[in-house]
Coordinates of C-alpha atoms and ligand atoms in Angstrom, one line a residue:
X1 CA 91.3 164.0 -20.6
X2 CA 95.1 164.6 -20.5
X3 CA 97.2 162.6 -19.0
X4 CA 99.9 164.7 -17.6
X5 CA 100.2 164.1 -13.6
X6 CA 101.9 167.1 -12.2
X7 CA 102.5 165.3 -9.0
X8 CA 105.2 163.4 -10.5
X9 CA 106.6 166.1 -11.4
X10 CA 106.8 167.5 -7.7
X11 CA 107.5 164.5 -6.2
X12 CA 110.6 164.3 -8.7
X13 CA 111.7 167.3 -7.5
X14 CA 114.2 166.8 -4.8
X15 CA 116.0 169.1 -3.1
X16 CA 119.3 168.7 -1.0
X17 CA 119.8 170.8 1.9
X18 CA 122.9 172.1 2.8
X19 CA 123.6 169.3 5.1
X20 CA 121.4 167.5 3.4
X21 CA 118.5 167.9 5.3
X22 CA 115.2 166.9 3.3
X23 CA 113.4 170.2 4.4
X24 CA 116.0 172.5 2.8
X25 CA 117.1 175.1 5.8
X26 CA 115.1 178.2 5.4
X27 CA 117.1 181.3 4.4
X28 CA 116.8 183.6 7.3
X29 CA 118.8 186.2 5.8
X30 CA 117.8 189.7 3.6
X31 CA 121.8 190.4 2.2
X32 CA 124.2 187.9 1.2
X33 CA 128.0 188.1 1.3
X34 CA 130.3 188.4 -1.8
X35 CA 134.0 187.2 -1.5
X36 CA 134.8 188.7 -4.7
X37 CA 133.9 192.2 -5.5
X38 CA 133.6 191.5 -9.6
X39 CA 130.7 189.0 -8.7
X40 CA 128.8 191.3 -6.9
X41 CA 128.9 193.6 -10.2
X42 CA 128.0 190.9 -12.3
X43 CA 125.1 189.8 -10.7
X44 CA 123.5 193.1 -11.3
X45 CA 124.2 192.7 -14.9
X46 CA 122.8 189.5 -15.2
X47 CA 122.2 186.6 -13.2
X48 CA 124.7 184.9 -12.1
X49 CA 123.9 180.7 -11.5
X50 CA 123.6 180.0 -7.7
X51 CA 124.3 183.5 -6.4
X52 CA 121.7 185.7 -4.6
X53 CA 122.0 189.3 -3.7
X54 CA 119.0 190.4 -1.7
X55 CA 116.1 188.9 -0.3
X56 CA 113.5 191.4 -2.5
X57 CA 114.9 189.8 -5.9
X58 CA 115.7 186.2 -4.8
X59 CA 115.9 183.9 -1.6
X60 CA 116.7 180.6 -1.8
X61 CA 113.8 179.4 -0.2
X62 CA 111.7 181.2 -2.5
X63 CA 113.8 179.7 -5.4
X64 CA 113.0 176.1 -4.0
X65 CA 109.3 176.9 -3.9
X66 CA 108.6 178.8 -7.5
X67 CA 110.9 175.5 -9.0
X68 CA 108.6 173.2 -7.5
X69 CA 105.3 175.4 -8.7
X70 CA 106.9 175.6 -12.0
X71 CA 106.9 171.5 -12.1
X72 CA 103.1 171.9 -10.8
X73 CA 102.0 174.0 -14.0
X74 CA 104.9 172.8 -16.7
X75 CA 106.4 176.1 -16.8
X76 CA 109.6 177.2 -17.9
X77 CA 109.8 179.3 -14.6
X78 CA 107.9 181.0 -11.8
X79 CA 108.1 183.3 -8.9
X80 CA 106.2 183.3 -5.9
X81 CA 105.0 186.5 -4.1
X82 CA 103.4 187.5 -1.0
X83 CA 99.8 187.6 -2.4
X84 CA 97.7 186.3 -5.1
X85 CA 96.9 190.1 -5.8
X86 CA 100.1 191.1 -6.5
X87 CA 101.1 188.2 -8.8
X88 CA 98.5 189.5 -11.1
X89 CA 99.2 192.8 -10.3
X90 CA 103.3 193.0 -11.4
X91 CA 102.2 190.2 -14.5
X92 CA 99.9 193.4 -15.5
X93 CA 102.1 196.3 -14.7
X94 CA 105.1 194.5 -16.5
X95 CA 102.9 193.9 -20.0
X96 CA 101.0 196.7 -20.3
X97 CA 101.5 200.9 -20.2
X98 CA 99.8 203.8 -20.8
X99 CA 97.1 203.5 -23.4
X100 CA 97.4 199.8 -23.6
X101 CA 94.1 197.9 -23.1
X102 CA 93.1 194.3 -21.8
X103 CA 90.3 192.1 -22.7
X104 CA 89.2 190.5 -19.1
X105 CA 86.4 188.0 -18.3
X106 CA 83.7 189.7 -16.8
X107 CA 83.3 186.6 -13.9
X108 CA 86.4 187.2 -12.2
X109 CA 87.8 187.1 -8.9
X110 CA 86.4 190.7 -6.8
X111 CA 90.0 191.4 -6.1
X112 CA 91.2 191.3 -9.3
X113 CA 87.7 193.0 -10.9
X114 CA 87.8 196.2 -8.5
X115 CA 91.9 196.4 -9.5
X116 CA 91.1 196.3 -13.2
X117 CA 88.0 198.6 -12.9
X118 CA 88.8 201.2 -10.5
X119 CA 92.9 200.9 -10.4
X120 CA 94.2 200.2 -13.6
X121 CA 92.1 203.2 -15.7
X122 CA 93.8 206.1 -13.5
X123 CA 97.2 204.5 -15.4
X124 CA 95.4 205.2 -18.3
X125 CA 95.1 201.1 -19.2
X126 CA 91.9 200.1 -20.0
X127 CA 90.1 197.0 -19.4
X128 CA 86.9 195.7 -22.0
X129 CA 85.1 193.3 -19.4
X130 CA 83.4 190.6 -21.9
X131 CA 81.8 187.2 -21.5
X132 CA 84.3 184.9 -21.6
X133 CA 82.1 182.3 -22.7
X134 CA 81.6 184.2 -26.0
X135 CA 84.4 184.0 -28.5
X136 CA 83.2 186.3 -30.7
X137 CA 82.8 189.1 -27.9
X138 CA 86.4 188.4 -27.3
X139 CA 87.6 188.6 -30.7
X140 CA 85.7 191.6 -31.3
X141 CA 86.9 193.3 -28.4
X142 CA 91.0 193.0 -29.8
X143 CA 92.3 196.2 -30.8
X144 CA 95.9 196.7 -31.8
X145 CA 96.2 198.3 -28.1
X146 CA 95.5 194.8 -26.5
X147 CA 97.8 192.9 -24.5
X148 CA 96.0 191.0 -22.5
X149 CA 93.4 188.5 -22.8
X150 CA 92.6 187.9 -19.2
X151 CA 90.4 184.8 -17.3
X152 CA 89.9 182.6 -14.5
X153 CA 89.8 178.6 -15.8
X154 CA 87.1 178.3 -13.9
X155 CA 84.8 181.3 -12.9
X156 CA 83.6 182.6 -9.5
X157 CA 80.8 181.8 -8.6
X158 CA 79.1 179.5 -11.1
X159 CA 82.2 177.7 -12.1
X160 CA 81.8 178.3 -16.0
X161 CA 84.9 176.8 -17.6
X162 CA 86.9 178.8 -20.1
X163 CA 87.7 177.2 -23.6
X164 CA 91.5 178.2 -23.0
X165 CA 92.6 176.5 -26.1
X166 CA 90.4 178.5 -28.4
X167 CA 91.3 181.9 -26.2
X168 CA 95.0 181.0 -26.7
X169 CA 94.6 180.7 -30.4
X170 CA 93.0 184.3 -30.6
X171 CA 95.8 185.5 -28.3
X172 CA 98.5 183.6 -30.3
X173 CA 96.7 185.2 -33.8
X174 CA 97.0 189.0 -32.1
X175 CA 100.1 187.9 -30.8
X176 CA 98.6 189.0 -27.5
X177 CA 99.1 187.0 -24.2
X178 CA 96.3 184.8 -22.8
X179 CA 97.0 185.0 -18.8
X180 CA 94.9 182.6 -16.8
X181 CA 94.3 182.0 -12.7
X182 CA 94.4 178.5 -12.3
X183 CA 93.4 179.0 -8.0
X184 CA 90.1 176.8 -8.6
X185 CA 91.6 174.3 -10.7
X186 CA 95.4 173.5 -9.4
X187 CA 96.6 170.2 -10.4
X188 CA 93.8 169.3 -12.6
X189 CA 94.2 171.9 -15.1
X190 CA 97.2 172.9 -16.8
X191 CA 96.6 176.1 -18.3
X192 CA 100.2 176.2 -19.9
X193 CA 99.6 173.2 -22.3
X194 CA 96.0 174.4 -23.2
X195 CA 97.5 177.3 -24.9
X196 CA 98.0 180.0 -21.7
X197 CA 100.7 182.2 -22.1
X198 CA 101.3 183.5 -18.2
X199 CA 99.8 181.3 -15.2
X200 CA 98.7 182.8 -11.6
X201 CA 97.7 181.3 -8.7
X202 CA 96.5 182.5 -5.3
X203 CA 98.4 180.2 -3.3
X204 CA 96.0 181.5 -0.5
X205 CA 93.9 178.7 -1.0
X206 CA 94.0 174.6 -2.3
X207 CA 97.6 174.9 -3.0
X208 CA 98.8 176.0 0.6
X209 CA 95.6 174.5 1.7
X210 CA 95.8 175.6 5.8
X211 CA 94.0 178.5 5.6
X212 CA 97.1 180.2 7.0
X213 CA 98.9 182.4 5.3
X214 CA 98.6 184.8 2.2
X215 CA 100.6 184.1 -0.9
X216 CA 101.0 184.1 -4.9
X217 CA 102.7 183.1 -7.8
X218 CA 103.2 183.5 -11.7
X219 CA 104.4 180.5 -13.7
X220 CA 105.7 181.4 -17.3
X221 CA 108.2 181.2 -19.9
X222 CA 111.7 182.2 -18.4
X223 CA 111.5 185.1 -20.5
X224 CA 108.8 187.0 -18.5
X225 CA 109.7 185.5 -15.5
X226 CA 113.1 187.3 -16.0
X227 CA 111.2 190.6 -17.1
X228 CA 109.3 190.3 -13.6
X229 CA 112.7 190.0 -11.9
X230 CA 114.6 192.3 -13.4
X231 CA 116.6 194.3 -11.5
X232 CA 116.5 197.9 -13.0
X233 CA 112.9 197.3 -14.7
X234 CA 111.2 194.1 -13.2
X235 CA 107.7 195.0 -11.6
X236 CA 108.1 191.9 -9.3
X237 CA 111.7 193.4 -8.2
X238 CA 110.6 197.1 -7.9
X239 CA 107.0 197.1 -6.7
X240 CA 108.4 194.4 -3.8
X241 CA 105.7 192.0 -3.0
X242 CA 108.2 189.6 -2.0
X243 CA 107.6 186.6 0.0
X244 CA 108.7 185.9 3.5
X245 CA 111.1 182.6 2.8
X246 CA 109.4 181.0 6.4
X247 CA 106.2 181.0 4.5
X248 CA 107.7 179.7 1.4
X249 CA 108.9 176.7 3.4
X250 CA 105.6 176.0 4.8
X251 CA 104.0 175.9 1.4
X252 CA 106.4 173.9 0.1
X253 CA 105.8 171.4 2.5
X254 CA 102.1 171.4 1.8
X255 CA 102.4 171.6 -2.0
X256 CA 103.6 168.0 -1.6
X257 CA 100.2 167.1 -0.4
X258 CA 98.1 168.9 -3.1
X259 CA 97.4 165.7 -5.3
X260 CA 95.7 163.9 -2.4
X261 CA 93.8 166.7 -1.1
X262 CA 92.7 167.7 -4.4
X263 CA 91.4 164.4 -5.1
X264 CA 89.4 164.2 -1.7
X265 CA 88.4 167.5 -2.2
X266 CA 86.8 166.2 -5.9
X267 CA 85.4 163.6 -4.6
X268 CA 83.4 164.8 -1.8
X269 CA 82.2 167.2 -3.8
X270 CA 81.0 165.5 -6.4
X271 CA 79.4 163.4 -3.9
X272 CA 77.3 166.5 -2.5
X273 CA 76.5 167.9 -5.9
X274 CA 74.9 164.4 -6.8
X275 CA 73.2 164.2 -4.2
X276 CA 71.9 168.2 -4.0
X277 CA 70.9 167.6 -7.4
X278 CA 68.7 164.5 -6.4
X279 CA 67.4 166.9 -3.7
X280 CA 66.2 168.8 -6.4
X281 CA 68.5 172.1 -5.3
X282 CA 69.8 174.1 -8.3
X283 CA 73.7 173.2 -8.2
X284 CA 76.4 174.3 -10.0
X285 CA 79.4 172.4 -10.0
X286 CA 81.8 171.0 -13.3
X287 CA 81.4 167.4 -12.7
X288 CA 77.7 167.0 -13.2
X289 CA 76.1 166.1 -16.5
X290 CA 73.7 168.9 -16.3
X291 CA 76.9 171.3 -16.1
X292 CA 77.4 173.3 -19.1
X293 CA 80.5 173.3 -19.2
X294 CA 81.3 170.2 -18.5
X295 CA 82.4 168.2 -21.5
X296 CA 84.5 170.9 -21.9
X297 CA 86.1 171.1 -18.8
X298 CA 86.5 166.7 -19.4
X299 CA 88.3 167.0 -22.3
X300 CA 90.3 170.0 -20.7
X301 CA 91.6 168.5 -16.9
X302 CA 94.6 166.0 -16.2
X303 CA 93.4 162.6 -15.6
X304 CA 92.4 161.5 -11.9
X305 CA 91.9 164.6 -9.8
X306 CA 88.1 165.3 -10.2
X307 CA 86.4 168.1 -10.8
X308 CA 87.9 170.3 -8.2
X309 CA 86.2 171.2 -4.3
X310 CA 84.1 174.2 -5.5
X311 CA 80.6 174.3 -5.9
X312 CA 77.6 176.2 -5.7
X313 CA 73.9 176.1 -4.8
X314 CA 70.7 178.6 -5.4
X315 CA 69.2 179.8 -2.2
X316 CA 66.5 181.2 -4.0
X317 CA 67.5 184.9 -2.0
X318 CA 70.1 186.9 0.1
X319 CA 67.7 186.2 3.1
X320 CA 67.2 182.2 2.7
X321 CA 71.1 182.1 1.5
X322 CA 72.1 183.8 5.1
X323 CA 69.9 182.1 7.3
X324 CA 71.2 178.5 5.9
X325 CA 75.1 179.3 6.1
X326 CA 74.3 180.3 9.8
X327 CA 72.4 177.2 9.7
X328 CA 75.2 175.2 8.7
X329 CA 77.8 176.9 10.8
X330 CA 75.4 176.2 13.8
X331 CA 75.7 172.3 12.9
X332 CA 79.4 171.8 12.0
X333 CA 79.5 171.9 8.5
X334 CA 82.1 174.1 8.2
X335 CA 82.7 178.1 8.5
X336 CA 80.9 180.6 7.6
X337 CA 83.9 182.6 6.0
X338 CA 85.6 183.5 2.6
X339 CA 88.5 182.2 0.7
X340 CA 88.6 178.7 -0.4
X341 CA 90.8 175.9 -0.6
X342 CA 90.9 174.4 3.8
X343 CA 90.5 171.5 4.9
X344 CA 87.4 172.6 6.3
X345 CA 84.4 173.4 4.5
X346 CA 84.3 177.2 3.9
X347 CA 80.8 178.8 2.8
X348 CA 80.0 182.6 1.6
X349 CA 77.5 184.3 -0.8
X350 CA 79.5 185.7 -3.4
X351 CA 76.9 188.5 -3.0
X352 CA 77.4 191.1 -6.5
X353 CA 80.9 192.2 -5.9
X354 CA 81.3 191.2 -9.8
X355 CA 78.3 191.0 -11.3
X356 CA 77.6 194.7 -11.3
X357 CA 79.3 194.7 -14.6
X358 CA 76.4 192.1 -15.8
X359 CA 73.0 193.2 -17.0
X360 CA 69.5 192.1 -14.4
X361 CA 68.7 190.0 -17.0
X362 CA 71.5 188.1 -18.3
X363 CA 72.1 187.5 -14.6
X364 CA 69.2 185.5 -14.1
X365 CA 69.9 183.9 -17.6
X366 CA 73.1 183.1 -16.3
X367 CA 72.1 181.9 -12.9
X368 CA 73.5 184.2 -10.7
X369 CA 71.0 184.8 -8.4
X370 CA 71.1 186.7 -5.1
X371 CA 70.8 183.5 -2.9
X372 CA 73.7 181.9 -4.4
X373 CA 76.4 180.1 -1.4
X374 CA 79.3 179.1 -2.9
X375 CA 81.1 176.5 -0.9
X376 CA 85.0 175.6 -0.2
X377 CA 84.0 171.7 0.1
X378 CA 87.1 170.6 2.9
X379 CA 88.1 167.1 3.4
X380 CA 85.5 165.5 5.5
X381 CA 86.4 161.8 5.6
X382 CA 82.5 161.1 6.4
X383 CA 81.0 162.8 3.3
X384 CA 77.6 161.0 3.7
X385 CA 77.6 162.2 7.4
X386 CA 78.2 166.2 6.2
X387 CA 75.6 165.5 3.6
X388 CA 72.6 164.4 6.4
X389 CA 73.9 167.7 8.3
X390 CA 73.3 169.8 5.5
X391 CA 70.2 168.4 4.6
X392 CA 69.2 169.2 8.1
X393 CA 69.7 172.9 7.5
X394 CA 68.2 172.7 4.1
X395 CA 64.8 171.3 5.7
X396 CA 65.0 174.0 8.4
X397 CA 65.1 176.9 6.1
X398 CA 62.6 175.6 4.1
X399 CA 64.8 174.6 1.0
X400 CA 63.5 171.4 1.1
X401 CA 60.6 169.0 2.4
X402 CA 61.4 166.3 5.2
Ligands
PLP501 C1 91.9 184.7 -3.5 C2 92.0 184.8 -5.0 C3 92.8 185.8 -5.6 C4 93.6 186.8 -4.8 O1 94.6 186.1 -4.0 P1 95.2 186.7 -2.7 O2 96.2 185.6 -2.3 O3 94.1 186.8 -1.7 O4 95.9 188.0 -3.0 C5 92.8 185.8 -7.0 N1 92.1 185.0 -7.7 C6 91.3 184.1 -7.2 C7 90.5 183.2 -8.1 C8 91.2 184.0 -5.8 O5 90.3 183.1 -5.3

């Protein structure tokens, strides 16, 4: 357990308005004014402190919210951009070229999989997809084109927690950079002190957390966060994902709320995978004993957030998996939907959108059957009450006895 409490660290953040209104004023502007010609010249040779020149590079409002996602993950500096995608898309672009080669979990986000598979190759880079969970797979896999060493903290669908510390130390030893999405684990985990070089969220999900709007960010040292941004060669300045500042205001607002959501997302969690486990269900969630990752994923998190509001359960098959998500839509549970991170309880079989890259049988070694539900555990302030509902469904599709 660390003890690092990044909501300190946001709630220490305070901003002043321009007429010092505690919700700075959104920027609703794409161009800015210069009084003095030589400024505007300067700024495109270098930043200049407090200046902004167009909307695509910088916006205030954008400014407030990567400072106050930088306090979240102890970076040096972030940007925010107007997907999770494309914050892992420019970190990518802007490390690797031609020939260049990356070393990427094979449990990883579909998103980002079908980008590394089917996108990155016709740019000639290269991705090895490995078992994260085996350090020597990874080591073996370096070559002196590697750049990247590329995971989730913790993988979709079954939640396996990377040993980042150990992965950082082969990165640092290649002198290679470890880059990590943090979207299952915000708050709790803090990639950067565990030996991650480059941190992306989708901001999507538990950090927005209202299931209403799309957005991203990379937290790093200000050196790459400059490279990102630079003008002439920045991917994050000339590919343009930028954010829309409205939206950057919103999630501001609602990253203030992250370290009481998370918690109650933790905890009633933690309360369903106890109690599916009693059931006798197959589960898969980081805070249970019978977790394999979880003594490592203890000694990894920030004290007093839980184990995060994702977990899984086994179906058995596609068919059973279906019928019990429309099951538990029918009773209230939640939706029947992807994405993660509302304050409703989202469900969805992660089908094999990933796991094609995983042998039939290492798959069932691994657990990753076909009837698999992975589930977005929202903030239900009756936990035990969700739990009876579900248990309802379970009987009904013959899961479980009565
Ligand atoms: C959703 C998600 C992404 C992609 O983020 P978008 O905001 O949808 O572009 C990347 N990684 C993980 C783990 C995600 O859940």
């Amino acid at each position: 357990m660390h003890h690092f409490d990044p909501s300190v660290e946001i709630q220490d953040y305070l901003v002043f308005g321009e007429y010092g209104d505690v919700n700075p004023s959104i920027t609703d502007s794409s161009t800015y004014t210069f009084l003095n010609p030589n400024t505007m010249k300067e700024l495109f040779d270098h930043e200049v402190e407090g200046c902004f020149l167009y909307s695509r590079h910088w916006n205030p409002t954008n400014k407030y919210l990567a400072d106050a996602l930088a306090k979240l993950e102890d970076a040096e500096a972030a940007i925010v951009t107007g997907s999770g995608m494309s914050a892992i898309a420019c970190s990518v672009l802007q490390l690797c070229e031609c020939g260049d080669e990356i070393i990427s979990s094979r449990t990883i986000y579909g998103g980002t999989y079908a980008f590394f598979k089917n996108f990155l190759p016709r740019h000639s880079i290269n991705v090895k997809f490995v078992n994260i969970q085996n350090l020597d797979d990874v080591k073996n896999a370096v070559t002196n084109k590697t750049k990247i060493i590329y995971t989730e903290t913790i993988s979709n669908p079954l939640l396996e927690i990377a040993d980042l510390p150990k992965l950082g130390r082969i990165a640092d030893d290649h002198n290679i950079k470890l880059m990590v999405d943090n979207t299952f684990s915000p708050i709790f985990i803090t990639p950067l002190h565990l030996g991650a070089h480059i941190v992306i969220h989708s901001l999507t999900k538990f950090i927005n957390g209202t299931s209403d709007c799309v957005a991203g960010c990379v937290c790093s040292s200000k050196e790459f966060i400059d490279q990102l941004m630079d003008i002439n060669s920045g991917a994050a300045m000339l590919l343009g994902p930028v954010l829309d500042s409205h939206r950057a205001a919103s999630i501001l607002k609602n990253l203030h709320s992250l370290h009481i959501r998370v918690e109650k997302h933790s905890k009633n969690a933690q309360y369903l995978a106890e109690s599916f486990e009693k059931l006798g269900l197959t589960v898969f969630y980081p805070g249970l004993k019978s977790h394999k990752g979880h003594t490592l994923v203890t000694e990894l998190m920030n004290d007093g957030f839980g184990y995060g509001g994702m977990l899984a359960i086994d179906a058995g098959d596609a068919e059973t998996a279906d019928k019990l998500m429309a099951e538990m839509q029918f009773a209230k549970v939640g939706y029947l939907a992807v994405s993660l991170g509302y304050f409703k309880t989202l469900f969805s079989s992660p089908g094999h959108s990933t796991s094609s890259e995983i042998p039939e049988e290492e798959r069932a070694a691994m657990g990753l059957s076909e009837g698999l539900v992975r589930i977005s555990i929202g903030l239900d302030n009756n936990i035990e009450k969700t739990f009876f509902r579900i248990k309802k469904c379970l009987i009904s599709v013959g899961l479980i006895k009565e």
